[in-house]
Coordinates of C-alpha atoms and ligand atoms in Angstrom, one line a residue:
A9 CA 0.2 -0.2 0.1
E10 CA 1.1 3.6 -0.4
S11 CA 2.5 5.4 2.5
E12 CA 1.0 8.9 3.5
E13 CA 4.1 10.4 2.3
E14 CA 3.7 9.0 -1.1
A15 CA 0.1 9.9 -1.8
I16 CA 1.4 13.9 -0.6
I17 CA 4.1 13.4 -2.9
S18 CA 1.9 12.0 -6.0
R19 CA -1.1 14.8 -5.1
F20 CA 2.0 17.1 -5.7
Q21 CA 3.2 15.9 -9.1
Q22 CA -0.6 15.6 -10.2
Y23 CA -0.7 19.3 -9.7
L24 CA 2.7 19.9 -11.5
R25 CA 1.4 17.7 -14.1
I26 CA -1.1 20.6 -15.3
N27 CA 0.5 22.9 -17.8
T28 CA -0.8 26.4 -16.8
A29 CA 2.1 27.9 -18.6
H30 CA 1.5 31.2 -20.0
P31 CA 0.6 32.2 -22.6
N32 CA -1.8 29.1 -22.7
P33 CA -2.4 28.0 -18.9
N34 CA -4.9 25.0 -18.5
Y35 CA -6.8 27.2 -15.5
R36 CA -9.6 24.5 -16.1
E37 CA -8.1 21.6 -15.4
A38 CA -6.3 23.1 -12.0
A39 CA -9.4 24.2 -10.9
D40 CA -11.0 20.9 -11.1
F41 CA -8.1 19.7 -9.6
L42 CA -8.3 21.6 -6.5
V43 CA -11.7 21.6 -6.2
S44 CA -11.2 17.6 -6.3
Q45 CA -8.7 18.2 -3.2
A46 CA -10.9 20.5 -1.7
N47 CA -13.9 17.8 -1.6
S48 CA -11.7 15.4 -0.3
I49 CA -10.4 17.2 2.6
G50 CA -13.9 18.7 3.1
L51 CA -13.1 22.6 2.5
D52 CA -16.1 24.5 1.1
H53 CA -15.4 25.4 -2.3
Q54 CA -16.1 28.5 -4.8
V55 CA -15.0 28.9 -8.4
L56 CA -15.5 32.6 -9.2
E57 CA -14.6 34.0 -12.6
F58 CA -13.9 37.3 -12.0
A59 CA -12.3 37.9 -15.9
A60 CA -13.9 35.3 -18.2
G61 CA -11.9 32.2 -18.6
K62 CA -9.9 32.9 -15.9
P63 CA -11.2 30.5 -12.6
L64 CA -9.9 31.6 -9.1
V65 CA -10.6 28.6 -6.7
L66 CA -11.7 29.9 -3.1
L67 CA -11.6 27.4 -0.6
K68 CA -13.0 28.1 3.2
W69 CA -12.3 26.3 6.5
P70 CA -15.1 28.0 8.8
G71 CA -14.0 29.0 11.6
S72 CA -16.0 28.8 15.1
D73 CA -16.0 32.6 15.6
P74 CA -17.3 34.3 12.5
T75 CA -16.9 38.0 13.9
L76 CA -13.0 37.4 14.0
P77 CA -10.7 38.3 10.6
S78 CA -10.0 35.3 8.6
I79 CA -6.9 34.3 7.6
L80 CA -6.3 34.1 3.8
L81 CA -3.9 31.6 2.2
N82 CA -2.7 32.8 -1.7
S83 CA -1.0 31.1 -4.3
H84 CA -1.4 31.6 -7.7
T85 CA -2.1 28.8 -10.5
D86 CA 0.2 29.9 -13.7
V87 CA 3.4 28.9 -13.9
V88 CA 5.9 31.0 -16.5
P89 CA 6.7 29.7 -19.9
V90 CA 9.4 26.7 -20.4
E91 CA 12.1 26.3 -23.0
E92 CA 11.0 22.6 -22.8
H93 CA 14.6 21.1 -24.9
K94 CA 17.0 22.9 -22.3
W95 CA 15.7 21.1 -19.6
A96 CA 17.1 17.8 -18.2
H97 CA 13.7 16.4 -17.3
P98 CA 10.5 17.4 -19.1
P99 CA 9.2 20.6 -17.1
F100 CA 5.5 18.9 -17.0
A101 CA 6.4 15.2 -16.0
A102 CA 7.4 16.1 -12.4
H103 CA 9.8 13.7 -12.4
L104 CA 11.6 12.3 -9.4
D105 CA 15.2 11.7 -9.2
P106 CA 16.5 8.9 -7.5
P107 CA 18.4 9.1 -5.3
S108 CA 18.3 13.1 -5.0
A109 CA 14.7 13.1 -4.6
N110 CA 14.2 16.2 -6.2
I111 CA 11.3 16.5 -8.3
F112 CA 11.8 18.3 -11.3
A113 CA 9.0 20.6 -12.6
R114 CA 8.1 24.3 -13.7
G115 CA 6.4 25.7 -10.6
S116 CA 7.9 22.9 -8.1
Q117 CA 9.2 26.5 -6.5
D118 CA 7.1 29.0 -8.2
M119 CA 4.6 28.3 -6.8
K120 CA 2.3 25.3 -6.7
C121 CA 4.6 23.8 -4.0
V122 CA 3.1 26.2 -1.5
G123 CA -0.5 26.4 -2.9
L124 CA -0.9 22.2 -2.3
Q125 CA 1.3 22.2 1.2
Y126 CA -1.3 24.7 2.3
L127 CA -4.1 21.9 2.0
E128 CA -1.7 19.2 2.9
A129 CA -1.4 21.1 6.0
I130 CA -5.0 21.8 6.5
R131 CA -5.9 18.0 5.3
R132 CA -3.4 17.1 8.3
L133 CA -4.8 19.5 11.0
K134 CA -8.2 18.5 10.2
S135 CA -7.8 14.9 10.8
N136 CA -7.7 15.7 14.2
P137 CA -10.9 16.3 15.5
S138 CA -10.1 17.8 18.5
F139 CA -8.6 20.8 16.8
L140 CA -11.1 23.5 15.8
P141 CA -10.1 26.6 13.9
L142 CA -11.6 29.8 15.6
R143 CA -10.9 31.9 12.8
S144 CA -12.2 31.2 9.3
V145 CA -9.1 29.8 7.2
Y146 CA -9.5 30.7 3.4
L147 CA -7.5 30.0 0.4
S148 CA -7.3 31.6 -2.8
F149 CA -5.9 29.8 -5.8
V150 CA -5.4 32.6 -8.3
P151 CA -4.9 33.0 -12.1
D152 CA -2.7 35.3 -13.7
E153 CA 0.3 36.2 -11.7
E154 CA 3.0 35.9 -13.7
I155 CA 1.7 38.5 -16.2
G156 CA 0.9 40.9 -13.3
G157 CA -2.0 39.5 -11.4
Q158 CA -4.9 42.2 -12.4
D159 CA -7.3 39.7 -13.6
G160 CA -6.2 37.5 -10.7
A161 CA -5.6 39.1 -7.3
G162 CA -6.1 42.1 -8.5
L163 CA -10.1 42.1 -9.5
F164 CA -10.0 39.4 -6.2
A165 CA -8.9 41.8 -3.9
S166 CA -11.3 44.7 -4.8
S167 CA -14.1 42.7 -5.0
D168 CA -17.2 42.6 -2.7
V169 CA -16.8 38.9 -2.1
F170 CA -13.1 39.9 -0.5
A171 CA -14.5 42.2 1.2
S172 CA -17.2 39.6 2.6
L173 CA -14.5 37.2 3.6
K174 CA -13.4 40.2 6.3
V175 CA -9.6 38.7 5.7
G176 CA -7.0 40.1 8.5
V177 CA -3.7 39.0 7.2
V178 CA -2.7 37.3 4.1
L179 CA 0.1 34.7 3.5
D180 CA 1.2 34.6 0.0
E181 CA 4.9 33.6 -2.1
G182 CA 8.0 34.1 -0.8
L183 CA 11.2 32.5 -2.3
A184 CA 13.9 29.6 -1.8
S185 CA 16.6 29.6 0.4
P186 CA 19.8 28.3 -0.2
T187 CA 20.9 28.3 3.4
S188 CA 19.3 26.8 6.2
K189 CA 17.0 29.5 7.1
Y190 CA 13.7 30.2 5.8
R191 CA 13.2 33.6 4.2
A192 CA 10.4 36.0 4.7
F193 CA 8.9 39.1 3.1
Y194 CA 7.2 41.9 4.2
G195 CA 7.1 44.2 1.0
E196 CA 8.3 44.6 -2.4
R197 CA 10.0 46.4 -5.2
S198 CA 8.0 48.5 -7.7
P199 CA 8.1 47.4 -11.0
W200 CA 8.9 50.4 -13.3
W201 CA 9.3 49.2 -17.1
L202 CA 10.9 51.9 -18.9
S203 CA 11.5 52.5 -22.8
I204 CA 14.0 55.1 -24.0
K205 CA 14.0 56.7 -27.5
A206 CA 16.7 58.4 -29.0
T207 CA 16.7 60.2 -32.4
G208 CA 19.3 61.8 -34.3
A209 CA 20.6 62.6 -37.9
P210 CA 21.0 59.7 -39.8
G211 CA 24.0 59.3 -42.1
H212 CA 26.5 57.5 -44.0
G213 CA 28.3 55.0 -41.8
A214 CA 31.9 56.0 -42.2
K215 CA 31.5 59.5 -40.9
L216 CA 32.2 60.6 -37.5
Y217 CA 29.5 63.1 -36.2
D218 CA 28.0 64.2 -33.0
N219 CA 24.3 63.7 -32.1
S220 CA 23.5 60.7 -34.1
A221 CA 20.6 58.2 -32.5
M222 CA 22.8 55.7 -31.6
E223 CA 25.4 58.2 -29.8
N224 CA 22.6 59.3 -28.2
L225 CA 21.7 56.2 -26.8
L226 CA 24.6 54.9 -25.8
K227 CA 25.2 57.9 -23.7
S228 CA 22.2 57.1 -21.9
I229 CA 22.9 53.5 -21.8
E230 CA 26.8 54.2 -20.1
S231 CA 25.0 56.4 -17.7
V232 CA 22.3 53.7 -16.7
R233 CA 25.1 51.3 -16.5
R234 CA 27.4 53.4 -14.0
F235 CA 24.1 53.9 -11.8
R236 CA 23.6 50.1 -11.9
A237 CA 27.1 49.3 -10.9
S238 CA 26.8 51.7 -8.2
Q239 CA 23.6 49.8 -6.7
F240 CA 25.2 46.4 -7.3
D241 CA 28.3 47.3 -5.4
L242 CA 26.0 48.1 -2.3
V243 CA 24.8 44.5 -2.7
K244 CA 28.0 42.8 -3.7
S245 CA 29.9 44.7 -0.2
G246 CA 27.0 43.6 1.4
L247 CA 26.2 47.1 2.4
K248 CA 22.5 46.6 1.1
P249 CA 20.2 43.7 0.6
E250 CA 18.9 43.1 -3.0
G251 CA 15.4 44.2 -2.1
E252 CA 16.8 48.0 -0.7
V253 CA 18.6 49.0 -4.0
I254 CA 17.0 50.1 -7.1
S255 CA 18.0 47.5 -10.1
V256 CA 18.2 48.1 -13.4
N257 CA 18.4 45.6 -16.3
M258 CA 18.5 46.5 -20.2
V259 CA 15.8 44.2 -21.5
F260 CA 15.5 45.2 -25.2
L261 CA 17.4 47.1 -28.1
K262 CA 16.2 48.1 -30.9
A263 CA 17.8 50.0 -33.9
G264 CA 19.4 49.7 -37.5
T265 CA 18.1 49.5 -40.9
P266 CA 17.2 46.0 -42.0
S267 CA 18.2 44.2 -45.1
T268 CA 17.6 40.9 -46.7
T269 CA 20.5 39.7 -45.1
G270 CA 20.5 41.2 -42.0
F271 CA 21.3 45.0 -41.5
I272 CA 22.4 47.7 -43.5
M273 CA 26.0 48.1 -42.2
N274 CA 26.9 51.5 -43.9
L275 CA 24.1 53.6 -42.7
Q276 CA 23.9 55.6 -39.2
P277 CA 20.0 54.9 -38.4
S278 CA 18.0 58.1 -37.2
E279 CA 16.3 56.1 -34.3
A280 CA 17.5 53.9 -31.7
E281 CA 15.4 52.7 -28.8
A282 CA 16.1 50.5 -25.4
G283 CA 13.8 49.3 -22.8
F284 CA 15.0 48.6 -19.1
D285 CA 13.4 46.6 -16.2
I286 CA 13.6 48.7 -13.2
R287 CA 12.8 47.7 -9.7
V288 CA 12.3 50.9 -7.2
P289 CA 12.1 49.5 -3.0
P290 CA 9.5 51.1 -1.1
T291 CA 12.3 53.0 0.6
A292 CA 13.8 54.7 -2.2
D293 CA 12.7 58.2 -3.3
P294 CA 10.6 57.8 -6.1
E295 CA 11.3 61.4 -7.5
S296 CA 15.0 61.4 -7.4
L297 CA 14.6 58.7 -9.9
E298 CA 12.3 60.5 -11.9
R299 CA 14.6 63.5 -12.0
R300 CA 17.7 61.1 -12.8
L301 CA 15.8 59.7 -15.6
A302 CA 14.5 63.0 -17.2
E303 CA 17.8 65.0 -16.6
E304 CA 20.6 61.8 -17.2
W305 CA 18.8 58.7 -18.9
A306 CA 16.5 60.3 -20.9
P307 CA 17.3 64.2 -21.7
A308 CA 15.2 66.2 -24.3
S309 CA 18.5 67.8 -24.5
R310 CA 19.9 65.0 -26.1
N311 CA 17.0 64.2 -28.8
M312 CA 15.4 61.8 -26.3
T313 CA 12.0 60.7 -24.9
F314 CA 10.7 58.3 -23.0
K315 CA 7.6 56.3 -22.0
F316 CA 6.6 53.9 -19.3
V317 CA 5.2 50.3 -20.4
H318 CA 4.2 49.8 -17.0
K319 CA 4.5 51.5 -13.9
V320 CA 3.7 50.8 -9.8
P321 CA 3.6 53.3 -7.5
V322 CA 6.0 53.0 -4.9
H323 CA 4.3 54.6 -2.3
D324 CA 0.6 54.5 -1.0
K325 CA -2.1 57.2 -1.3
F326 CA -0.8 58.9 1.8
G327 CA 3.0 59.1 0.1
M328 CA 4.0 56.3 3.1
P329 CA 6.0 53.3 2.1
I330 CA 3.6 50.0 1.3
L331 CA 5.4 47.6 4.1
T332 CA 3.9 45.1 6.3
K333 CA 5.3 45.3 10.0
T334 CA 7.5 43.2 11.7
D335 CA 7.8 44.2 14.9
S336 CA 5.6 43.3 17.9
S337 CA 3.2 45.5 17.1
N338 CA 2.3 43.0 14.1
P339 CA 1.0 40.1 15.9
W340 CA 0.8 38.1 12.9
W341 CA 4.5 38.3 12.7
T342 CA 5.4 37.6 16.0
L343 CA 3.1 34.4 15.2
L344 CA 4.8 33.5 11.9
E345 CA 7.8 33.4 13.9
E346 CA 7.0 31.4 16.7
A347 CA 5.4 28.8 14.6
V348 CA 8.3 28.4 12.2
R349 CA 10.2 28.0 15.2
K350 CA 8.2 25.2 17.2
A351 CA 8.5 23.3 13.8
N352 CA 12.3 23.3 14.0
G353 CA 12.8 26.0 11.3
T354 CA 14.7 28.9 11.6
L355 CA 13.5 32.4 9.8
D356 CA 16.2 34.9 8.2
K357 CA 15.9 38.5 8.9
P358 CA 12.7 39.8 7.0
E359 CA 13.4 41.2 3.6
I360 CA 11.8 43.1 0.5
F361 CA 10.9 40.9 -2.0
P362 CA 13.2 41.8 -4.7
A363 CA 10.3 41.3 -7.9
S364 CA 6.6 41.7 -7.5
T365 CA 4.0 39.4 -6.2
D366 CA 0.4 39.3 -5.9
A367 CA 0.7 40.4 -2.2
R368 CA 0.7 43.9 -3.1
Y369 CA -2.8 43.6 -3.8
F370 CA -3.5 42.8 -0.7
R371 CA -1.3 45.4 1.0
D372 CA -3.0 47.9 -0.8
Q373 CA -5.9 47.2 0.9
G374 CA -4.3 48.2 4.2
L375 CA -3.9 44.3 5.1
P376 CA -0.7 42.9 6.4
A377 CA 0.7 40.7 3.7
I378 CA 4.0 38.0 4.5
G379 CA 5.4 36.1 1.7
F380 CA 6.9 33.0 2.7
S381 CA 7.6 30.1 0.4
P382 CA 9.1 27.1 3.1
M383 CA 12.1 26.1 1.0
A384 CA 15.6 26.0 3.0
N385 CA 18.5 24.2 1.5
T386 CA 17.0 25.0 -2.0
P387 CA 18.8 26.6 -4.9
I388 CA 16.8 30.1 -6.0
L389 CA 15.3 28.3 -9.5
L390 CA 12.1 30.3 -10.0
H391 CA 11.9 31.1 -14.2
D392 CA 14.9 29.1 -14.5
H393 CA 15.4 25.8 -16.4
N394 CA 15.4 22.4 -14.1
E395 CA 13.1 24.2 -11.2
F396 CA 13.0 21.7 -8.6
L397 CA 12.0 21.0 -5.1
N398 CA 13.7 18.3 -3.1
Q399 CA 10.9 16.0 -1.7
A400 CA 12.0 16.3 2.0
E401 CA 11.9 20.0 2.1
Y402 CA 8.6 19.9 0.3
L403 CA 7.2 17.5 3.5
K404 CA 9.4 20.0 5.8
G405 CA 7.3 22.9 4.5
I406 CA 3.7 21.1 5.1
D407 CA 4.7 20.8 9.0
I408 CA 5.7 24.3 9.4
Y409 CA 2.6 25.4 7.5
E410 CA 0.7 23.1 10.1
S411 CA 2.2 24.8 12.7
I412 CA 1.5 28.6 10.9
I413 CA -2.2 27.8 10.3
K414 CA -2.9 26.4 13.3
A415 CA -1.3 29.3 15.2
Y416 CA -3.2 31.6 13.0
A417 CA -6.3 30.2 13.3
S418 CA -6.4 30.0 16.9
Y419 CA -5.0 33.4 17.6
V420 CA -6.9 35.6 20.1
E421 CA -6.3 39.3 20.5
P422 CA -5.2 40.3 24.1
T423 CA -8.1 42.0 25.5
S424 CA -7.6 45.6 26.4
N425 CA -7.0 45.4 29.5
Q426 CA -4.4 42.5 28.6
A427 CA -2.8 44.7 26.4
L428 CA -2.3 47.4 29.0
K429 CA -0.5 45.2 31.4
D430 CA 1.5 43.9 28.5
E431 CA 2.8 47.8 28.3
L432 CA 3.2 48.1 32.1
Ligands
FME502 C1 4.7 44.0 -13.3 S1 3.8 42.3 -12.7 C2 4.7 41.2 -12.9 C3 5.2 40.3 -12.0 C4 6.4 39.4 -11.9 N1 5.8 38.6 -11.0 C5 6.9 37.3 -10.8 O1 7.9 37.4 -11.3 C6 7.1 40.3 -12.1 O2 7.8 40.8 -12.9 O3 7.7 40.7 -10.7
ZN503 ZN1 5.5 33.5 -8.1
ZN504 ZN1 7.1 33.5 -11.0

């Protein structure tokens, strides 16, 4: 007979085998699978379609006191595309590689692991009849995170359905950790996707002259690179963590006059364009970055223009950085720390997530949201070839969530009297 561990791993593999990669994610099959899991565990389910063809699965484990704010465990069902032939094992086969017991699959780290670990932890907690949650626990399995999340967590977080859940805290994804300590995230950098364009006089390829489009653009690229190096140096020297510097990476270059064999080689073009993925920490000064952009990276005086392809505000409507507290003023943070410790795990210092996740939609609603994917001793392979998660790490993560969900679902706020005594 199959052992319980084998059954757990085989359910994880089933989820990983559903191809939910963009641009054609099989959301329907993922939703059907998740609903079947909910039924086997005994959780209430709803399949919501805030955007047509993009089902969002919402599960509920009702708490005994529905007046208390609830817990939301969020995960996304979509994954990024793969270059199949560059993988050692097919990315949607969920191959378990002996003797390492690594499970290879797109989504094994980002983030089908987390979605099913939530479910396995609840399956286990539910099997103990003496444990009843005080607070309701919701699980949302949302589409489209990898393409911005507007049609997924975005529509969900601003919906009436969401308001009716009275969510008090959200858990969402984090990152694998190569060390033995788990990582947790209390904020994230804002993406600014920038395109800059230079124009200039065209001319013969043999002529040296000033103000060509290429020269104008190259001056910008040099300036961007100096800035990039200054930020990267802060990380390399250990002065700042990755999430607290501004990253800039050039992601496209577009220039030249096409010919039947490639490009016309003796013509300096009249236009040249470059694109950058910029990530701005919540603690940075967005105005000073805007000034740098207008004055150094795309100055009109050098015949340059710029536009944002996508730009997420760095601050909230009060001009404040959007951060979840990680001190004793946020009981959810303290509870998480304790719960991880109780399950024999260690948390590293909380960090700013270097990229974007759906957590921002929940933080935008004023809710505390913590990014956490329990993967220690694991190389960071999200969006990479040969993404994998070790079986033992996956199982360990379930223990961690069991501890966290138990603590969260049982949490009783100290009465104001008690709070007063604590202060004294
Ligand atoms: C601007 S939304 C893009 C979201 C994406 N999230 C995960 O990789 C990211 O690039 O960070
Ligand atoms: Zn993700
Ligand atoms: Zn991702």
